[in-house]
Short mmCIF file of C-alpha atoms and ligand atoms in Angstrom, two decimals:
data_model
loop_
_atom_site.label_atom_id
_atom_site.label_comp_id
_atom_site.label_asym_id
_atom_site.label_seq_id
_atom_site.Cartn_x
_atom_site.Cartn_y
_atom_site.Cartn_z
CA MET A 1 93.20 128.58 91.25
CA THR A 2 96.44 129.83 92.78
CA PRO A 3 99.69 128.97 91.00
CA PRO A 4 101.83 126.19 92.47
CA THR A 5 104.18 127.42 95.18
CA GLY A 6 106.60 125.80 97.55
CA ASN A 7 108.95 123.00 96.78
CA LEU A 8 106.63 120.24 95.70
CA HIS A 9 108.36 118.89 92.63
CA ILE A 10 105.90 117.78 90.03
CA PRO A 11 107.43 116.76 86.71
CA PRO A 12 106.05 118.90 83.88
CA ALA A 13 103.27 117.41 81.79
CA LYS A 14 103.97 116.73 78.13
CA LEU A 15 102.45 119.73 76.43
CA ASP A 16 102.99 118.71 72.81
CA GLY A 17 100.85 116.21 70.92
CA PRO A 18 97.25 115.19 71.50
CA PRO A 19 95.86 115.04 75.07
CA VAL A 20 96.77 111.76 76.70
CA TYR A 21 94.53 109.77 79.01
CA ARG A 22 96.25 108.58 82.17
CA GLY A 23 94.35 106.39 84.59
CA ARG A 24 95.47 104.43 87.61
CA LEU A 25 94.83 101.34 89.69
CA ALA A 26 95.53 102.15 93.35
CA PRO A 27 95.06 99.03 95.47
CA SER A 28 95.97 98.84 99.16
CA PRO A 29 97.74 95.57 100.04
CA THR A 30 95.82 95.05 103.28
CA GLY A 31 94.16 91.78 102.25
CA LEU A 32 93.06 89.77 99.22
CA LEU A 33 91.18 91.57 96.47
CA HIS A 34 87.50 90.70 96.09
CA LEU A 35 84.93 90.88 93.35
CA GLY A 36 84.21 94.56 94.08
CA HIS A 37 87.83 95.53 93.47
CA ALA A 38 87.86 93.44 90.29
CA ARG A 39 84.81 95.27 88.89
CA THR A 40 86.19 98.72 89.68
CA PHE A 41 89.63 97.92 88.32
CA GLN A 42 88.10 96.38 85.23
CA THR A 43 86.18 99.62 84.61
CA ALA A 44 89.39 101.64 85.07
CA HIS A 45 91.16 99.32 82.64
CA GLN A 46 88.38 99.53 80.08
CA ARG A 47 88.17 103.33 80.20
CA ALA A 48 91.94 103.62 79.69
CA ARG A 49 91.86 101.20 76.76
CA GLU A 50 88.92 102.88 75.06
CA ARG A 51 90.82 106.14 75.18
CA ASN A 52 94.15 104.65 74.09
CA GLY A 53 95.53 105.71 77.40
CA THR A 54 98.16 104.68 79.90
CA LEU A 55 97.23 102.85 83.09
CA VAL A 56 99.44 103.26 86.15
CA MET A 57 99.71 100.70 88.98
CA ARG A 58 100.25 102.44 92.31
CA ILE A 59 100.55 100.47 95.54
CA GLU A 60 98.93 102.33 98.43
CA ASP A 61 100.92 100.85 101.28
CA LEU A 62 101.07 103.72 103.78
CA ASP A 63 99.29 101.89 106.58
CA ARG A 64 102.27 100.02 107.97
CA SER A 65 100.24 98.08 110.50
CA ARG A 66 97.88 96.56 107.88
CA CYS A 67 99.87 96.32 104.61
CA ARG A 68 101.90 93.20 103.78
CA PRO A 69 104.24 92.51 100.85
CA GLU A 70 102.54 89.13 100.27
CA PHE A 71 99.25 90.93 99.62
CA THR A 72 101.00 93.14 97.03
CA GLN A 73 102.26 90.01 95.30
CA ALA A 74 98.82 88.40 95.48
CA LEU A 75 96.96 91.41 94.11
CA LEU A 76 99.31 91.79 91.15
CA GLU A 77 98.82 88.10 90.32
CA ASP A 78 95.04 88.28 90.77
CA LEU A 79 94.73 91.32 88.54
CA HIS A 80 96.81 89.65 85.85
CA TRP A 81 94.58 86.58 86.19
CA ILE A 82 91.46 88.61 85.40
CA GLY A 83 93.27 89.94 82.33
CA LEU A 84 94.27 93.44 83.42
CA GLU A 85 97.41 95.07 82.12
CA TRP A 86 99.08 98.32 83.04
CA GLN A 87 101.90 100.21 81.42
CA GLU A 88 103.55 101.98 84.36
CA GLY A 89 104.28 101.00 87.95
CA GLY A 90 104.24 97.49 89.39
CA THR A 91 107.28 95.80 87.90
CA HIS A 92 107.32 98.14 84.87
CA GLY A 93 108.62 101.27 86.64
CA GLY A 94 108.20 104.50 84.69
CA PRO A 95 108.91 108.23 84.67
CA TYR A 96 106.82 109.19 87.72
CA GLY A 97 108.03 106.60 90.21
CA PRO A 98 108.51 105.34 92.78
CA TYR A 99 105.07 103.75 92.48
CA SER A 100 104.66 102.58 96.07
CA GLN A 101 103.40 105.20 98.48
CA SER A 102 105.73 104.05 101.25
CA GLU A 103 108.62 105.27 99.06
CA ARG A 104 107.10 108.67 98.33
CA LEU A 105 107.13 110.25 101.79
CA PRO A 106 109.30 113.29 100.87
CA LEU A 107 106.69 114.37 98.31
CA TYR A 108 103.92 114.23 100.90
CA ARG A 109 106.00 116.12 103.42
CA ASP A 110 106.63 118.91 100.90
CA ALA A 111 102.91 119.18 100.20
CA PHE A 112 102.18 119.22 103.92
CA GLU A 113 104.66 122.06 104.43
CA GLN A 114 103.12 123.98 101.56
CA LEU A 115 99.66 123.66 103.09
CA ARG A 116 100.89 124.56 106.54
CA ARG A 117 102.72 127.65 105.30
CA GLY A 118 99.61 128.64 103.38
CA GLY A 119 97.61 128.67 106.65
CA HIS A 120 95.35 125.78 105.61
CA LEU A 121 96.13 123.50 108.58
CA PHE A 122 95.78 123.44 112.32
CA ALA A 123 97.20 121.07 114.91
CA CYS A 124 94.56 118.99 116.67
CA THR A 125 95.14 117.12 119.90
CA CYS A 126 91.57 115.80 120.31
CA SER A 127 91.37 112.08 120.98
CA ARG A 128 89.17 109.87 118.84
CA ARG A 129 86.83 109.49 121.81
CA GLU A 130 86.52 113.24 122.36
CA ILE A 131 85.63 113.72 118.70
CA GLN A 132 83.09 110.93 118.74
CA GLN A 133 81.43 112.34 121.85
CA SER A 134 81.05 115.88 120.57
CA ALA A 135 80.89 115.36 116.81
CA LEU A 136 77.89 115.34 114.58
CA ALA A 137 77.13 111.79 113.50
CA PRO A 138 78.98 110.73 110.35
CA HIS A 139 77.00 110.50 107.15
CA PRO A 140 75.84 106.98 106.45
CA GLY A 141 78.53 105.19 104.49
CA ASP A 142 81.18 107.77 105.30
CA ASP A 143 84.25 106.91 107.27
CA GLU A 144 84.64 109.77 109.70
CA PRO A 145 82.48 111.93 111.96
CA ILE A 146 82.36 115.66 111.25
CA TYR A 147 85.06 117.32 113.31
CA PRO A 148 83.42 119.58 115.91
CA GLY A 149 86.05 122.34 115.55
CA THR A 150 87.55 122.12 119.05
CA CYS A 151 91.17 122.91 118.05
CA ARG A 152 90.32 124.91 114.92
CA LEU A 153 90.82 128.34 116.44
CA GLN A 154 94.02 127.60 118.35
CA PRO A 155 96.92 129.49 116.80
CA THR A 156 99.54 127.22 115.24
CA ILE A 157 103.08 127.85 116.35
CA PRO A 158 105.21 129.26 113.50
CA GLY A 159 107.88 126.79 112.49
CA GLU A 160 106.08 123.92 114.16
CA THR A 161 106.52 120.72 112.21
CA PRO A 162 104.75 117.36 112.21
CA ARG A 163 107.91 115.51 113.16
CA SER A 164 108.15 113.13 116.04
CA ASP A 165 110.37 115.59 117.93
CA ARG A 166 107.30 117.70 118.78
CA THR A 167 106.35 117.93 122.41
CA GLU A 168 103.68 115.49 123.56
CA PRO A 169 100.87 115.01 122.95
CA ARG A 170 101.60 114.76 119.25
CA ALA A 171 99.02 116.34 117.01
CA ASN A 172 96.99 115.34 114.03
CA TRP A 173 97.15 118.10 111.46
CA ARG A 174 93.76 118.93 109.98
CA PHE A 175 92.76 120.85 106.88
CA ARG A 176 90.60 123.83 107.80
CA VAL A 177 87.68 123.35 105.40
CA PRO A 178 85.98 126.52 104.12
CA GLN A 179 82.72 126.17 106.05
CA GLY A 180 79.66 126.48 103.83
CA THR A 181 81.55 126.30 100.53
CA THR A 182 79.90 124.08 97.94
CA ILE A 183 82.11 121.70 96.02
CA GLU A 184 80.59 120.56 92.74
CA PHE A 185 81.85 118.21 90.09
CA ILE A 186 80.43 116.11 87.29
CA ASP A 187 81.25 112.46 87.87
CA GLY A 188 81.89 110.40 84.75
CA LEU A 189 79.62 107.60 86.01
CA CYS A 190 77.44 109.08 88.79
CA GLY A 191 76.64 112.46 87.18
CA PRO A 192 76.54 115.84 88.97
CA GLN A 193 77.76 115.85 92.58
CA ARG A 194 77.48 118.52 95.23
CA PHE A 195 78.94 118.58 98.76
CA VAL A 196 79.03 121.38 101.31
CA ALA A 197 82.19 121.74 103.41
CA GLY A 198 81.43 121.71 107.12
CA ARG A 199 78.06 120.03 106.55
CA ASP A 200 78.87 116.94 104.47
CA PHE A 201 82.38 116.55 105.86
CA GLY A 202 84.48 118.44 108.37
CA ASP A 203 88.11 119.44 108.95
CA PHE A 204 89.95 116.30 107.87
CA VAL A 205 93.34 114.93 108.83
CA VAL A 206 96.20 115.41 106.37
CA TRP A 207 99.06 114.39 108.65
CA ARG A 208 98.63 111.88 111.45
CA ASN A 209 100.00 111.93 114.94
CA ASP A 210 102.06 108.83 114.13
CA ASP A 211 103.98 111.02 111.64
CA THR A 212 102.43 109.62 108.46
CA PRO A 213 100.42 111.38 105.76
CA SER A 214 96.72 110.65 105.49
CA TYR A 215 95.09 108.91 102.56
CA GLN A 216 93.55 112.24 101.41
CA LEU A 217 96.91 113.99 101.14
CA ALA A 218 98.87 111.10 99.65
CA VAL A 219 96.34 110.29 96.96
CA THR A 220 95.98 113.93 95.89
CA VAL A 221 99.74 114.45 95.68
CA ASP A 222 100.20 111.21 93.76
CA ASP A 223 97.40 111.71 91.26
CA ALA A 224 98.75 115.21 90.53
CA ALA A 225 102.41 114.15 90.42
CA MET A 226 101.65 111.17 88.16
CA HIS A 227 99.57 113.39 85.84
CA ILE A 228 96.50 111.23 86.20
CA THR A 229 93.74 112.64 83.98
CA GLU A 230 90.88 110.46 85.28
CA VAL A 231 90.48 108.76 88.66
CA VAL A 232 88.24 105.67 88.56
CA ARG A 233 87.37 104.22 91.98
CA GLY A 234 84.51 103.03 94.18
CA GLU A 235 81.45 105.13 94.99
CA ASP A 236 82.33 105.04 98.69
CA LEU A 237 85.00 107.66 97.91
CA LEU A 238 82.67 110.30 96.38
CA ARG A 239 82.78 112.43 99.52
CA SER A 240 86.54 112.04 99.70
CA THR A 241 86.72 113.46 96.18
CA ALA A 242 85.17 116.68 97.54
CA ARG A 243 87.85 116.78 100.26
CA GLN A 244 90.57 116.11 97.71
CA LEU A 245 89.29 118.88 95.42
CA LEU A 246 89.92 121.32 98.29
CA LEU A 247 93.48 120.01 98.52
CA TYR A 248 93.97 120.36 94.76
CA HIS A 249 92.85 123.95 95.02
CA ALA A 250 94.97 124.76 98.08
CA LEU A 251 98.06 123.20 96.48
CA GLY A 252 97.46 124.88 93.11
CA PHE A 253 97.14 121.59 91.22
CA GLN A 254 94.89 120.93 88.26
CA PRO A 255 92.36 118.26 89.33
CA PRO A 256 91.68 115.20 87.18
CA ALA A 257 88.24 113.99 86.08
CA PHE A 258 86.51 111.45 88.36
CA ALA A 259 84.39 108.36 87.70
CA HIS A 260 83.03 106.45 90.70
CA CYS A 261 81.84 102.86 90.24
CA PRO A 262 78.87 101.26 92.02
CA LEU A 263 79.87 99.06 94.95
CA VAL A 264 79.35 95.31 94.83
CA THR A 265 77.29 93.89 97.70
CA ASP A 266 76.88 90.37 99.07
CA ALA A 267 73.65 88.35 99.12
CA PHE A 268 72.49 90.41 102.13
CA GLY A 269 73.13 93.76 100.46
CA ILE A 270 76.27 94.39 102.54
CA ARG A 271 79.13 96.06 100.74
CA LEU A 272 81.98 93.65 100.03
CA ALA A 273 85.02 94.06 102.23
CA LYS A 274 88.22 92.18 102.73
CA ARG A 275 86.49 90.09 105.42
CA HIS A 276 84.37 88.47 102.66
CA GLN A 277 87.09 85.86 102.20
CA SER A 278 84.87 83.55 100.15
CA LEU A 279 84.42 86.26 97.54
CA SER A 280 88.12 86.98 97.23
CA LEU A 281 89.40 86.53 93.69
CA ARG A 282 91.75 83.89 95.03
CA ALA A 283 89.00 81.82 96.63
CA LEU A 284 86.78 82.13 93.55
CA ARG A 285 89.63 81.04 91.32
CA GLU A 286 90.42 78.08 93.56
CA SER A 287 86.76 77.06 93.47
CA GLY A 288 87.08 76.72 89.69
CA LYS A 289 85.58 80.03 88.53
CA THR A 290 87.04 81.68 85.45
CA PRO A 291 87.50 85.44 84.97
CA GLN A 292 84.61 85.28 82.46
CA ASP A 293 82.33 83.78 85.12
CA LEU A 294 83.15 86.68 87.43
CA LEU A 295 83.23 89.61 85.07
CA GLY A 296 81.36 88.52 81.98
N1 LIG B 301 93.82 102.58 97.99
C1 LIG B 301 92.41 102.82 98.10
C2 LIG B 301 91.70 101.51 98.35
O1 LIG B 301 92.22 100.45 98.06
C3 LIG B 301 91.81 103.46 96.87
C4 LIG B 301 92.09 104.87 96.81
C5 LIG B 301 91.67 105.60 95.56
O2 LIG B 301 91.39 104.96 94.53
O3 LIG B 301 91.67 106.81 95.62
O4 LIG B 301 90.62 101.54 98.87
#
């Protein structure tokens, strides 16, 4: 692991006293929370409590086109309704704020610059269609096709930045994954995991052509900056954990532990999504269900 470099300001961890557990809830306010979110967040809550830890509420509102303040309000209420409490973030504030990603852009930009200077990134002007046509098919359940490498070997211009003042077409900046490298970790719920860079996932976007950081970059920077010691989230993000571990390494951050929860499916075995309105916590509550009915 290389030591941290660059100007990414991460507040120092408390080094005295016993090790502290720090977990987080990281909802995206793009719709109403459903039963699947409730189960995952309940597990995160329980693991933090069992370890006498601190739970952080972080609002992941980077996707300006889909996030709405009313969904933030609703999710905070719904999580309180099922009995969850957190000690930092939300309305509590805390030492590692701000706790909404939309207010943390300078941190992400610093991390981006650090990665770019370290030679980890390349600018990619491929369209989504071009990638889909030439890419290997995505793994079932994964969100993105494996990048075919079209722009990987193009030299990046020194001093080039991801700002909107770049000449058109604007680029997506991708992380150059170390092809063939195996990323292994022991998941706290799913056991040993193993992914091969370039085979299980490809060069992934860290900065988008609309001048916003990607989920992978923002979540890594935040979990490191907020000193999260264990990330609890849905199983659909297992492969993203492998991507994020590469970012931790490239940025010189100490990675947390990970625990991925099984996904909740509907009566047809389809993974719950925000379109399952009838299984939203709100709809279930309005139909007279209690938190005990839902979560036992
Ligand atoms: N904000 C993401 C979501 O709601 C979760 C990200 C994470 O836990 O790493 O799907």
